[in-house]
CSV table of C-alpha atoms and ligand atoms in Angstrom, one decimal:
chain,number,residue,atom,x,y,z
A,1,MET,CA,30.9,89.3,-41.6
A,2,SER,CA,27.8,89.3,-39.5
A,3,ARG,CA,27.2,92.2,-37.2
A,4,ASP,CA,26.8,90.0,-34.1
A,5,HIS,CA,29.5,87.8,-32.6
A,6,ARG,CA,29.1,85.0,-30.2
A,7,SER,CA,31.7,84.0,-27.7
A,8,LYS,CA,32.4,80.4,-26.7
A,9,LYS,CA,29.9,80.8,-23.9
A,10,GLY,CA,27.2,82.0,-26.4
A,11,PHE,CA,27.3,85.6,-25.4
A,12,ARG,CA,26.2,87.9,-28.2
A,13,HIS,CA,28.4,90.9,-28.2
A,14,SER,CA,26.5,94.2,-28.8
A,15,LYS,CA,28.2,96.4,-31.3
A,16,SER,CA,26.1,99.4,-30.2
A,17,LEU,CA,27.4,99.1,-26.6
A,18,GLY,CA,31.0,99.0,-27.9
A,19,GLN,CA,31.5,95.4,-26.7
A,20,ASN,CA,35.0,94.4,-27.8
A,21,PHE,CA,36.4,92.5,-24.9
A,22,LEU,CA,40.1,92.5,-24.1
A,23,GLN,CA,41.7,89.1,-24.5
A,24,ASP,CA,45.4,89.9,-24.0
A,25,ILE,CA,46.2,89.5,-20.3
A,26,SER,CA,49.6,91.3,-20.6
A,27,ILE,CA,47.7,94.4,-21.6
A,28,VAL,CA,45.3,94.0,-18.6
A,29,GLN,CA,48.4,93.9,-16.4
A,30,GLU,CA,49.9,97.0,-18.0
A,31,ILE,CA,46.7,98.8,-17.3
A,32,VAL,CA,46.7,97.9,-13.6
A,33,GLU,CA,50.3,98.7,-13.1
A,34,GLY,CA,50.2,101.9,-15.2
A,35,SER,CA,47.2,103.2,-13.2
A,36,GLN,CA,49.1,103.2,-9.9
A,37,VAL,CA,46.5,101.2,-8.0
A,38,ASP,CA,47.2,100.2,-4.4
A,39,ARG,CA,45.3,98.9,-1.4
A,40,ASP,CA,44.3,102.4,-0.3
A,41,THR,CA,42.7,103.0,-3.7
A,42,LEU,CA,39.0,102.7,-4.7
A,43,VAL,CA,38.8,101.9,-8.4
A,44,ILE,CA,35.6,102.8,-10.2
A,45,GLU,CA,35.7,100.7,-13.3
A,46,ILE,CA,33.8,101.7,-16.4
A,47,GLY,CA,32.2,98.8,-18.3
A,48,PRO,CA,33.6,95.6,-16.8
A,49,GLY,CA,32.2,93.5,-19.6
A,50,GLN,CA,32.9,89.9,-18.5
A,51,GLY,CA,35.3,91.1,-15.8
A,52,VAL,CA,38.8,90.4,-17.3
A,53,LEU,CA,40.2,93.7,-16.0
A,54,THR,CA,38.0,93.7,-12.9
A,55,ALA,CA,39.7,90.6,-11.6
A,56,GLU,CA,43.2,92.0,-11.9
A,57,LEU,CA,42.1,95.3,-10.4
A,58,ALA,CA,40.6,93.5,-7.4
A,59,GLU,CA,44.0,91.9,-6.7
A,60,ALA,CA,45.7,95.4,-6.5
A,61,ALA,CA,43.0,97.8,-5.2
A,62,GLY,CA,41.2,98.2,-1.9
A,63,ARG,CA,37.9,97.9,-3.6
A,64,VAL,CA,36.5,97.9,-7.1
A,65,MET,CA,33.1,99.4,-8.0
A,66,ALA,CA,32.4,98.3,-11.5
A,67,VAL,CA,29.7,100.1,-13.4
A,68,GLU,CA,28.1,98.2,-16.3
A,69,LEU,CA,25.1,99.1,-18.4
A,70,ASP,CA,24.3,95.9,-20.2
A,71,ASP,CA,21.8,94.0,-18.0
A,72,ARG,CA,22.7,90.7,-19.7
A,73,LEU,CA,26.2,90.9,-18.1
A,74,ILE,CA,25.1,91.7,-14.5
A,75,PRO,CA,24.2,88.1,-13.3
A,76,GLU,CA,27.4,86.7,-15.0
A,77,LEU,CA,29.6,89.4,-13.3
A,78,ARG,CA,27.9,89.0,-9.9
A,79,ALA,CA,28.5,85.2,-10.1
A,80,ARG,CA,32.1,85.6,-11.1
A,81,PHE,CA,32.9,87.9,-8.2
A,82,ILE,CA,30.7,86.3,-5.6
A,83,ALA,CA,33.7,85.1,-3.6
A,84,TYR,CA,35.5,88.5,-3.7
A,85,ASN,CA,34.8,90.7,-0.7
A,86,ASN,CA,36.1,93.8,-2.5
A,87,VAL,CA,34.2,93.9,-5.8
A,88,GLU,CA,30.7,95.3,-6.3
A,89,ILE,CA,28.9,95.4,-9.6
A,90,ILE,CA,26.8,98.4,-10.2
A,91,HIS,CA,24.1,98.2,-12.9
A,92,GLN,CA,24.1,101.7,-14.3
A,93,ASP,CA,25.0,104.0,-17.2
A,94,ILE,CA,28.3,105.6,-16.4
A,95,LEU,CA,27.0,108.9,-17.7
A,96,GLU,CA,24.2,108.9,-15.1
A,97,CYS,CA,26.4,107.6,-12.3
A,98,ASP,CA,27.1,109.9,-9.3
A,99,VAL,CA,30.9,109.2,-9.2
A,100,ALA,CA,31.4,111.7,-6.2
A,101,ALA,CA,28.9,109.6,-4.2
A,102,LEU,CA,30.8,106.4,-4.9
A,103,VAL,CA,34.1,108.0,-3.9
A,104,ALA,CA,32.4,109.3,-0.6
A,105,ARG,CA,31.1,105.8,0.1
A,106,GLY,CA,34.6,104.3,-0.5
A,107,ARG,CA,36.0,106.7,2.0
A,108,GLU,CA,33.3,106.4,4.6
A,109,GLU,CA,32.6,102.7,4.5
A,110,TYR,CA,36.0,101.3,3.5
A,111,GLY,CA,38.5,104.0,4.6
A,112,LEU,CA,39.9,104.4,1.1
A,113,THR,CA,41.7,107.6,0.7
A,114,LYS,CA,42.2,107.7,-3.0
A,115,ALA,CA,40.0,107.0,-6.0
A,116,ARG,CA,40.9,106.3,-9.6
A,117,VAL,CA,38.6,105.7,-12.5
A,118,ILE,CA,39.7,103.0,-15.0
A,119,GLY,CA,38.0,101.5,-18.0
A,120,ASN,CA,38.3,100.0,-21.5
A,121,LEU,CA,35.8,102.5,-22.7
A,122,PRO,CA,32.8,101.9,-24.9
A,123,TYR,CA,34.1,104.0,-27.8
A,124,TYR,CA,30.8,105.4,-28.9
A,125,ILE,CA,30.8,107.6,-25.8
A,126,THR,CA,34.5,108.3,-25.3
A,127,THR,CA,34.3,112.1,-25.3
A,128,PRO,CA,31.2,112.4,-23.0
A,129,ILE,CA,32.8,110.0,-20.5
A,130,ILE,CA,36.1,111.8,-20.4
A,131,THR,CA,34.5,115.2,-20.4
A,132,LYS,CA,32.3,114.2,-17.5
A,133,LEU,CA,35.1,112.8,-15.4
A,134,ILE,CA,37.8,115.5,-16.0
A,135,THR,CA,35.7,118.6,-16.0
A,136,GLY,CA,33.5,117.7,-13.0
A,137,ARG,CA,35.9,118.6,-10.2
A,138,LEU,CA,35.5,115.1,-8.9
A,139,PRO,CA,37.5,113.9,-5.9
A,140,ILE,CA,39.5,111.5,-8.1
A,141,GLU,CA,43.3,111.2,-8.7
A,142,SER,CA,43.2,110.0,-12.3
A,143,VAL,CA,41.3,108.5,-15.2
A,144,THR,CA,42.8,105.6,-17.1
A,145,ALA,CA,41.1,104.9,-20.4
A,146,MET,CA,41.5,102.6,-23.3
A,147,MET,CA,40.4,104.5,-26.4
A,148,GLN,CA,40.8,104.5,-30.1
A,149,LYS,CA,44.4,105.2,-31.0
A,150,GLU,CA,43.7,108.3,-33.1
A,151,VAL,CA,41.7,109.8,-30.2
A,152,ALA,CA,44.6,109.0,-27.8
A,153,GLU,CA,47.0,110.8,-30.2
A,154,ARG,CA,44.7,113.8,-30.3
A,155,LEU,CA,44.6,114.0,-26.5
A,156,MET,CA,48.3,113.7,-26.2
A,157,ALA,CA,49.3,116.0,-29.0
A,158,GLY,CA,51.4,119.1,-28.3
A,159,PRO,CA,50.3,122.5,-29.5
A,160,GLY,CA,51.6,123.3,-33.0
A,161,THR,CA,51.0,119.8,-34.3
A,162,SER,CA,48.3,118.9,-36.8
A,163,LYS,CA,46.9,116.2,-34.5
A,164,CYS,CA,45.6,118.6,-31.8
A,165,GLY,CA,42.1,119.8,-31.6
A,166,ALA,CA,39.8,121.7,-29.2
A,167,ILE,CA,39.6,118.6,-27.0
A,168,THR,CA,43.4,118.5,-26.6
A,169,TYR,CA,43.3,121.8,-24.8
A,170,GLN,CA,40.4,120.8,-22.7
A,171,VAL,CA,42.0,117.5,-21.6
A,172,GLN,CA,45.4,119.1,-21.0
A,173,TYR,CA,43.9,122.0,-19.1
A,174,TYR,CA,42.3,119.6,-16.6
A,175,THR,CA,44.8,116.8,-16.6
A,176,GLU,CA,48.4,115.7,-17.2
A,177,VAL,CA,48.3,113.0,-19.8
A,178,SER,CA,50.6,110.0,-20.2
A,179,LYS,CA,50.5,106.9,-22.3
A,180,ILE,CA,50.4,103.5,-20.6
A,181,CYS,CA,50.4,101.2,-23.7
A,182,ASP,CA,49.2,100.5,-27.2
A,183,ALA,CA,46.7,97.7,-28.0
A,184,GLY,CA,46.4,96.4,-31.5
A,185,LYS,CA,43.0,95.2,-32.8
A,186,GLU,CA,44.0,91.6,-32.3
A,187,ALA,CA,44.0,92.0,-28.6
A,188,PHE,CA,40.2,92.1,-28.6
A,189,TYR,CA,37.3,89.8,-29.3
A,190,PRO,CA,35.4,90.6,-31.5
A,191,VAL,CA,38.3,92.1,-33.5
A,192,PRO,CA,37.4,95.8,-33.9
A,193,LYS,CA,38.2,97.9,-37.0
A,194,VAL,CA,40.6,100.3,-35.1
A,195,ASP,CA,43.7,100.1,-33.0
A,196,SER,CA,43.7,101.3,-29.4
A,197,ALA,CA,45.9,102.9,-26.8
A,198,VAL,CA,45.6,103.4,-23.0
A,199,LEU,CA,46.2,106.8,-21.4
A,200,ARG,CA,46.3,107.9,-17.8
A,201,MET,CA,45.0,111.4,-17.2
A,202,ASP,CA,46.1,112.7,-13.8
A,203,ILE,CA,43.7,115.4,-12.5
A,204,ARG,CA,45.6,118.7,-12.0
A,205,ARG,CA,45.1,120.4,-8.7
A,206,GLU,CA,46.0,123.7,-10.3
A,207,PRO,CA,45.3,124.6,-14.0
A,208,PRO,CA,48.4,125.0,-16.2
A,209,VAL,CA,47.4,128.6,-17.1
A,210,GLN,CA,45.3,131.3,-15.3
A,211,VAL,CA,42.3,132.4,-17.2
A,212,ARG,CA,39.7,135.0,-16.3
A,213,ASP,CA,36.8,132.9,-17.1
A,214,GLU,CA,37.0,129.1,-17.8
A,215,LYS,CA,33.8,129.1,-19.9
A,216,ALA,CA,35.1,131.9,-22.1
A,217,PHE,CA,38.4,130.2,-22.4
A,218,PHE,CA,36.9,127.0,-23.8
A,219,ARG,CA,34.5,128.9,-26.0
A,220,CYS,CA,37.5,130.6,-27.5
A,221,VAL,CA,39.3,127.4,-28.1
A,222,LYS,CA,36.2,125.9,-29.8
A,223,ALA,CA,35.8,129.0,-31.9
A,224,GLY,CA,39.5,128.9,-32.9
A,225,PHE,CA,39.0,125.3,-34.2
A,226,ALA,CA,35.6,125.9,-35.8
A,227,LEU,CA,37.1,126.2,-39.3
A,228,ARG,CA,40.0,123.9,-38.8
A,229,ARG,CA,42.0,124.6,-42.0
A,230,LYS,CA,41.4,128.4,-41.9
A,231,THR,CA,43.4,131.1,-40.1
A,232,LEU,CA,42.4,132.2,-36.6
A,233,LEU,CA,41.1,135.4,-38.1
A,234,ASN,CA,38.6,133.6,-40.3
A,235,SER,CA,37.7,130.9,-37.8
A,236,LEU,CA,37.1,133.2,-34.9
A,237,SER,CA,35.1,135.7,-36.9
A,238,ALA,CA,32.9,133.0,-38.4
A,239,ALA,CA,32.3,131.2,-35.1
A,240,GLU,CA,31.8,134.3,-32.9
A,241,GLY,CA,29.8,136.3,-35.6
A,242,MET,CA,32.2,139.2,-35.1
A,243,GLU,CA,33.6,141.6,-37.7
A,244,LYS,CA,37.1,140.7,-38.9
A,245,GLU,CA,38.4,144.1,-37.9
A,246,GLU,CA,37.2,143.5,-34.3
A,247,ILE,CA,38.9,140.1,-34.3
A,248,ARG,CA,42.1,141.7,-35.6
A,249,ARG,CA,42.1,144.1,-32.6
A,250,VAL,CA,41.5,141.1,-30.2
A,251,LEU,CA,44.4,139.2,-31.8
A,252,GLU,CA,46.7,142.2,-31.8
A,253,LYS,CA,46.0,142.9,-28.1
A,254,ALA,CA,46.9,139.3,-27.3
A,255,GLY,CA,50.1,139.5,-29.4
A,256,ILE,CA,49.0,136.8,-31.8
A,257,SER,CA,49.3,137.0,-35.6
A,258,PRO,CA,45.9,136.8,-37.4
A,259,GLU,CA,47.4,134.4,-39.9
A,260,ARG,CA,48.2,131.7,-37.4
A,261,ARG,CA,46.0,128.6,-37.1
A,262,ALA,CA,44.4,127.4,-33.8
A,263,GLU,CA,46.5,124.2,-33.7
A,264,SER,CA,49.7,126.3,-33.4
A,265,LEU,CA,48.7,128.1,-30.2
A,266,SER,CA,50.1,127.2,-26.9
A,267,MET,CA,47.8,127.0,-23.8
A,268,GLU,CA,49.1,130.4,-22.6
A,269,GLU,CA,48.4,132.0,-26.0
A,270,PHE,CA,44.8,130.7,-25.9
A,271,ALA,CA,44.5,132.0,-22.4
A,272,ARG,CA,45.7,135.5,-23.5
A,273,LEU,CA,43.4,135.4,-26.6
A,274,ALA,CA,40.3,134.4,-24.4
A,275,ASP,CA,41.1,137.2,-22.0
A,276,SER,CA,41.5,139.8,-24.7
A,277,MET,CA,38.2,138.6,-26.4
A,278,GLU,CA,36.5,139.2,-23.0
A,279,GLU,CA,37.9,142.7,-22.7
A,280,VAL,CA,36.7,143.6,-26.2
A,281,ARG,CA,33.3,142.2,-25.5
A,282,VAL,CA,32.7,144.3,-22.4
B,301,SAM,N1,36.2,95.8,-19.6
B,301,SAM,C1,35.8,94.8,-20.5
B,301,SAM,C2,37.1,94.4,-21.2
B,301,SAM,O1,38.1,95.0,-21.1
B,301,SAM,O2,37.0,93.3,-21.9
B,301,SAM,C3,34.8,95.4,-21.5
B,301,SAM,C4,35.2,96.6,-22.3
B,301,SAM,S1,34.1,96.9,-23.6
B,301,SAM,C5,35.1,97.8,-24.7
B,301,SAM,C6,33.0,98.3,-23.0
B,301,SAM,C7,32.1,97.8,-21.9
B,301,SAM,O3,31.3,99.0,-21.5
B,301,SAM,C8,31.0,96.8,-22.3
B,301,SAM,O4,30.9,95.8,-21.3
B,301,SAM,C9,29.7,97.6,-22.4
B,301,SAM,O5,28.6,96.8,-22.2
B,301,SAM,C10,29.9,98.7,-21.4
B,301,SAM,N2,29.1,99.9,-21.6
B,301,SAM,C11,28.7,100.4,-22.7
B,301,SAM,N3,28.0,101.5,-22.5
B,301,SAM,C12,28.1,101.8,-21.1
B,301,SAM,C13,27.6,102.8,-20.3
B,301,SAM,N4,27.0,103.9,-20.8
B,301,SAM,N5,27.8,102.8,-19.0
B,301,SAM,C14,28.5,101.7,-18.5
B,301,SAM,N6,29.0,100.6,-19.2
B,301,SAM,C15,28.8,100.7,-20.6
């Protein structure tokens, strides 16, 4: 198979920009319904592509600001939505985009009281996009994202399961995650190699656990998963460059067995561990 695909209109899909366009309209509708969009909502769409989701979002939302990086798509998108008075196409990299400024403009110019970010993500930057949106303390209600199925499973995984990783704790610390739907490969053109799923991540107003220092908490989670297959004792001492005896004391103080693995810890246990690590460090 060649690396490039052309649509009927002759558009050459860019693999490096993650351009697999959604064809299945029932999935588009599920995304709009599952995202809880209404007329008071500003939607910031990530990567509108040829506008399949944008069009449905425009029917439900107060306004759609669609951020697309590929300059080849901009004229086509602007032409498609010329007759809509609630769609604007923004030619920008979502990772560079000042989302808070868009939300402020939605409120000031259009009186929109809520903002939600929605997108069929370009998969090559799934993690940076989600991290930017959920950790940035942005004035948004939720992030709905289509992503690779295995990534979705990781973000939804409960502690104690082999599917969870450091990102699970990060996403669940900042958001409450729920699944909107699955999307098989055949729902896209060109057909990708992987299946997908759509998650809605509702931004929490309060974190699910109290930690002394958020940075230290996430550093501890990362260190716990540094040697995935190893015990906490080994992983933490390798990642933090600390003596095993010292780590043993940290774990004992937190009431956690050194033989356990990171993936078995609850959010509360990681919070205790991070706090006890900070106390030992002082
Ligand atoms: N929303 C369309 C759909 O559902 O068919 C397209 C989804 S496609 C998986 C991802 C889109 O994101 C493409 O249009 C791609 O050009 C765009 N994109 C890639 N990188 C981007 C970035 N850094 N910022 C904004 N858009 C980007």
